[in-house]
C-alpha positions as a printed Julia matrix, in Angstrom:
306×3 Matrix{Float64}:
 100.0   96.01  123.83
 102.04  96.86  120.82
 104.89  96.73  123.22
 104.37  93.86  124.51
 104.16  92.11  121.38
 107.81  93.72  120.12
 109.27  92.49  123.47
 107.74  88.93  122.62
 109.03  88.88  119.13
 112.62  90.12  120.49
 112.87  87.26  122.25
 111.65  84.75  119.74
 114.59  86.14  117.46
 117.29  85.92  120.23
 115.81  82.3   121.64
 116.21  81.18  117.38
 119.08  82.36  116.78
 120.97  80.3   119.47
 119.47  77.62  117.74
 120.37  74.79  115.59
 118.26  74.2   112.42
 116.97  70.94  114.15
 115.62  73.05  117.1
 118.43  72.27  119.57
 120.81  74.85  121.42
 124.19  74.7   120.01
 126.8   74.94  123.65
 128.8   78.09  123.07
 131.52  77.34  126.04
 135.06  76.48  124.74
 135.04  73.38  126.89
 132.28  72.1   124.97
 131.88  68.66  123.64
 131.54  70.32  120.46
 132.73  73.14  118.61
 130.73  75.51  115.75
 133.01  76.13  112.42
 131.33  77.51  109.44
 128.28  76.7   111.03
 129.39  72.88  110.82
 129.07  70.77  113.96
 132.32  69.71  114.5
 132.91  66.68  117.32
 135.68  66.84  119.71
 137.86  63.47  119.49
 140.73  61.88  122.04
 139.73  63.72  125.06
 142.16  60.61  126.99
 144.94  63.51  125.75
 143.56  66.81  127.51
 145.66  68.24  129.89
 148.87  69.24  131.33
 152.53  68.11  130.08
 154.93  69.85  132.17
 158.96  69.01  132.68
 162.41  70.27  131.29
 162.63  72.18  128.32
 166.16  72.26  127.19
 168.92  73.11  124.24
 172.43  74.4   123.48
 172.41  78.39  124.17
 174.47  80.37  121.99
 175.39  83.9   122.98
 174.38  86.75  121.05
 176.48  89.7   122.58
 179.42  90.64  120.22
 181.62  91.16  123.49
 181.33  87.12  124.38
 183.04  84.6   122.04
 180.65  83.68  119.4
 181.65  79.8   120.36
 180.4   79.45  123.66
 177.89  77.36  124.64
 175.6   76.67  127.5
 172.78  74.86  128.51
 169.5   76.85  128.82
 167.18  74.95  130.81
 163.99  75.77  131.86
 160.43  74.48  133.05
 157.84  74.24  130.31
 154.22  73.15  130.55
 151.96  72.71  127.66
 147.82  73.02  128.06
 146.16  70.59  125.35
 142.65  71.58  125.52
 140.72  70.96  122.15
 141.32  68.26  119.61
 139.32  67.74  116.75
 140.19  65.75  113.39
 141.86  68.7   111.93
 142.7   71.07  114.71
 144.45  71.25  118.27
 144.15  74.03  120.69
 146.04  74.87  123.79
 148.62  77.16  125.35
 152.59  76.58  126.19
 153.91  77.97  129.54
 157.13  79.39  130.24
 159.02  81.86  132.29
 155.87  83.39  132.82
 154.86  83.72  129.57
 151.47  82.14  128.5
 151.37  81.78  124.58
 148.62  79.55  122.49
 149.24  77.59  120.22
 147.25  75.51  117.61
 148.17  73.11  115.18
 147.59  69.14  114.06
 147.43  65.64  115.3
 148.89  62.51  113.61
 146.67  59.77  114.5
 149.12  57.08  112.72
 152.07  58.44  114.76
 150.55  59.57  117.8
 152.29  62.78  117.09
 151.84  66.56  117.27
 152.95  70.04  115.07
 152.17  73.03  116.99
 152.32  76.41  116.55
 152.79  79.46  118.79
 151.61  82.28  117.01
 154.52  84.24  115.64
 154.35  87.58  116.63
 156.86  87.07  119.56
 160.4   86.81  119.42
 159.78  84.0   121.4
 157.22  81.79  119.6
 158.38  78.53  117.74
 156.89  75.02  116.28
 156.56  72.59  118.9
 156.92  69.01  117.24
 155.73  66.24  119.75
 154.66  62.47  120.31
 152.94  60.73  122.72
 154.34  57.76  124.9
 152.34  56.41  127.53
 151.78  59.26  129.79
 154.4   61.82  128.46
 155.66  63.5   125.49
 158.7   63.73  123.83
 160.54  65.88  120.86
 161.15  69.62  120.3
 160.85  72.75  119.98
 161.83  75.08  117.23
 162.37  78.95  116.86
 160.48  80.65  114.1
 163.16  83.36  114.48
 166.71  81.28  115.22
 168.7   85.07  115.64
 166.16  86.36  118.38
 166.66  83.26  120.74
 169.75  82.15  122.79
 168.66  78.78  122.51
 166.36  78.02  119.23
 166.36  74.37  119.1
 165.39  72.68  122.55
 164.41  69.04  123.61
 161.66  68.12  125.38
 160.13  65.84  127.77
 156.94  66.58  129.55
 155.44  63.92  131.7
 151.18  64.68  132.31
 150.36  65.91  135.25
 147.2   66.87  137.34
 147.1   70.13  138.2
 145.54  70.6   142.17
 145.21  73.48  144.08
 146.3   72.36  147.74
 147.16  75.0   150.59
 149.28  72.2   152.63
 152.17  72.2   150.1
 155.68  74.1   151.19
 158.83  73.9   150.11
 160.9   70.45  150.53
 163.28  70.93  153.74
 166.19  69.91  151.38
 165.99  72.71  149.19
 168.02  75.39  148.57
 167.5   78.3   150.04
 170.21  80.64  148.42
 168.64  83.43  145.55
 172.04  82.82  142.9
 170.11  85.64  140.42
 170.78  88.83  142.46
 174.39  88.66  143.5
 175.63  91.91  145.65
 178.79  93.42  145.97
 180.23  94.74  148.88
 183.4   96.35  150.42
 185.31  94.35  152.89
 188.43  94.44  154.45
 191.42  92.67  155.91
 194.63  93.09  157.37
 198.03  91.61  155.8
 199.96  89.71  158.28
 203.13  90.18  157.03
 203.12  94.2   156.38
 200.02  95.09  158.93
 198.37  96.87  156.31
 194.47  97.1   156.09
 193.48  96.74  152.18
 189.8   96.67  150.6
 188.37  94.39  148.31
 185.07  93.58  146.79
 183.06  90.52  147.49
 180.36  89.06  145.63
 177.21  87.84  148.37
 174.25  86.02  147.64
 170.67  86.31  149.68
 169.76  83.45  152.03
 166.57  82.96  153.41
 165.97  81.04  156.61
 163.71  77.97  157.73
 161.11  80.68  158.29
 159.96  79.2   154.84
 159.22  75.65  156.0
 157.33  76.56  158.63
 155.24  79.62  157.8
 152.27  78.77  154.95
 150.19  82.06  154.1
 147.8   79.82  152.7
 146.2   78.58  155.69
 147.39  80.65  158.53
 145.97  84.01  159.55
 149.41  85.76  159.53
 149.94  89.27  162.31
 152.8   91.58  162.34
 154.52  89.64  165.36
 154.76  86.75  163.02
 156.69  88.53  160.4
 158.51  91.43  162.34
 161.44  89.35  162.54
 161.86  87.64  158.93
 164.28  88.43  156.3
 163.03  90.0   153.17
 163.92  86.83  151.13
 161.67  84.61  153.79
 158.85  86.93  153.23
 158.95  87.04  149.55
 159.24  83.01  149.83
 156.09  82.97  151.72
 154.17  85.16  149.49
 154.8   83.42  146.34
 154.78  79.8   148.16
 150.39  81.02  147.82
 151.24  81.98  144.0
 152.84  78.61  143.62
 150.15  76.27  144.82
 147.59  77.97  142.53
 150.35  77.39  139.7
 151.34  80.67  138.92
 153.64  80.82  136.45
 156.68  82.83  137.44
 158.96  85.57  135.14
 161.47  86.12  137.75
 164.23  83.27  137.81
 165.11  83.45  141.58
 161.35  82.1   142.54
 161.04  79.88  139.79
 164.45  78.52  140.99
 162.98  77.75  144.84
 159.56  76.43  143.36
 160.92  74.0   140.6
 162.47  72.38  143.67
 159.45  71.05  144.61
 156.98  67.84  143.15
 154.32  69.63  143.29
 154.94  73.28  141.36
 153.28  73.4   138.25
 153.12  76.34  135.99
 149.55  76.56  134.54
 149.39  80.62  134.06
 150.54  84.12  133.83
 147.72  85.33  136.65
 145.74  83.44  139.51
 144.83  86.02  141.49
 141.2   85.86  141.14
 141.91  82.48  142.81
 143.2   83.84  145.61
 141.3   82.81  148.76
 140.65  85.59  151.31
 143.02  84.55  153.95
 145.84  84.17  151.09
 144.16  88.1   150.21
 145.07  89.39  153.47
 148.19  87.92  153.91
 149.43  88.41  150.46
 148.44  91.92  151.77
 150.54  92.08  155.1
 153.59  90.58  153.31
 153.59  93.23  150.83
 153.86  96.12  153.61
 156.84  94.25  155.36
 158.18  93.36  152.32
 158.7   97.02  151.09
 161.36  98.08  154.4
 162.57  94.75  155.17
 165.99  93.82  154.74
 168.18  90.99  153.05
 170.98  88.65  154.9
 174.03  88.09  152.09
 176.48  85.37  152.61
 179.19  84.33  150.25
 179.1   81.01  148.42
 180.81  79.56  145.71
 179.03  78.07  142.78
């Protein structure tokens, strides 16, 4: 009996303490309508603003190696995405997305101006103040490097249009893209004969990978894929396939050469750094299979000029 009346008063203390002093529960989820500070009650306001902004993130890069002239510049472009998911009068919560890197950020919203200050944390190289307005359905401004020396780039423009992310295994890769991987460049021996003195010379030539239209037609996310299928593929058409089921689920790529075939697309957007509880089974297995051929396949390299 004695225990029994312990085990009733343990749960009395746990059931009160989840409670509110006017007897209701207080949500604990972070996708609340309401959020707990300093055991304050603190409402959620313009919810019309959750969501993703995704589109170009770019700025003057400035190279850092002492070997390159200190005067160059370049553009550094790259795909950004920003995750507004909490507002409240004095806070705003979210994450920014990029080169598969997710970082959060929090900071303040100007009512008056319809504007934004956020910031990353600061512990990265990489973090910086994103400054920010809203017009109509997009955003506009910039972004600013807490550390200017650590960046190639530290001031970029932005302008992120909102966008619904959806999870659908029809989408491939447009039939106009390009289908050359420009990051991993190969060298290799060739030779030719000179006309004039009939002498065979060597010389080195720079290739690139090409996949095939393998990747148009093949979709790992809604096929049950078998060795015959894949027997005959090229390494790059495989790893296309694979990461065409990372893509749909909006993984957020570090390695340039997919980002470069996904960003192609409409539909690609970058929403985080892992998705692979996501994963259906059939994308599981296949994912799987790909992997194994993937590991003693081999590359075709053609030379283009860019």
């Amino acid at each position: 009996m004695k225990i029994l009346k312990l085990t009733f008063a343990s749960l009395l203390i746990a059931f009160l303490s989840g409670c509110k002093k006017d007897g209701t529960v207080t949500e604990n989820s972070k996708d609340s309508l309401i959020t707990k500070k300093d055991s304050v009650v603190v409402p959620e306001v313009h919810q019309e603003f959750y969501g993703i902004y995704t589109g170009e993130f770019s700025g003057k890069e400035m190279m850092h190696d002492s070997e390159v002239d200190e005067d160059y510049e370049g553009v550094n472009i790259k795909k950004l995405s920003l995750k507004i998911n909490r507002i409240t009068q004095d806070s705003v919560y979210g994450q920014s997305i990029v080169n598969g890197t997710q970082r959060p950020f929090r900071g303040v919203f100007n009512e008056g101006t319809q504007s934004f200050i956020l910031d990353e944390p600061g512990n990265d190289k990489t973090d910086g103040r994103f400054e920010i307005k809203l017009k109509n359905d997009s955003v506009i401004g910039k972004w600013t490097a807490f550390n200017k020396s650590a960046v190639k780039a530290p001031l970029k423009n932005l302008k992120l249009i909102k966008k619904d992310f959806v999870y659908n295994p029809n989408f491939m890769m447009d039939e106009n893209s390009d289908l050359i991987d420009w990051e991993n460049p190969k060298d290799f021996k060739e030779k030719y004969t000179d006309e004039e003195t009939g002498k065979t010379e060597t010389y080195t030539a720079s290739k690139n990978r090409i996949a095939s239209d393998a990747v148009f037609k093949i979709n790992a996310s809604k096929q049950k894929l078998s060795e015959k299928d894949l027997k005959n593929l090229r390494k790059l058409d495989m790893e296309i396939i694979k990461n065409a089921v990372f893509a749909r689920h909006g993984y957020s790529f570090k390695k340039q050469t997919y980002r470069n075939f996904f960003e192609q697309t409409d539909w690609y957007i970058p929403v985080s750094n892992n998705v692979d509880s996501e994963l259906t089974p059939l994308e599981k297995d296949n994912v799987a299979l790909l992997n194994r051929f993937i590991k003693y396949a081999e590359d075709k390299y053609d030379s283009f000029g860019r």
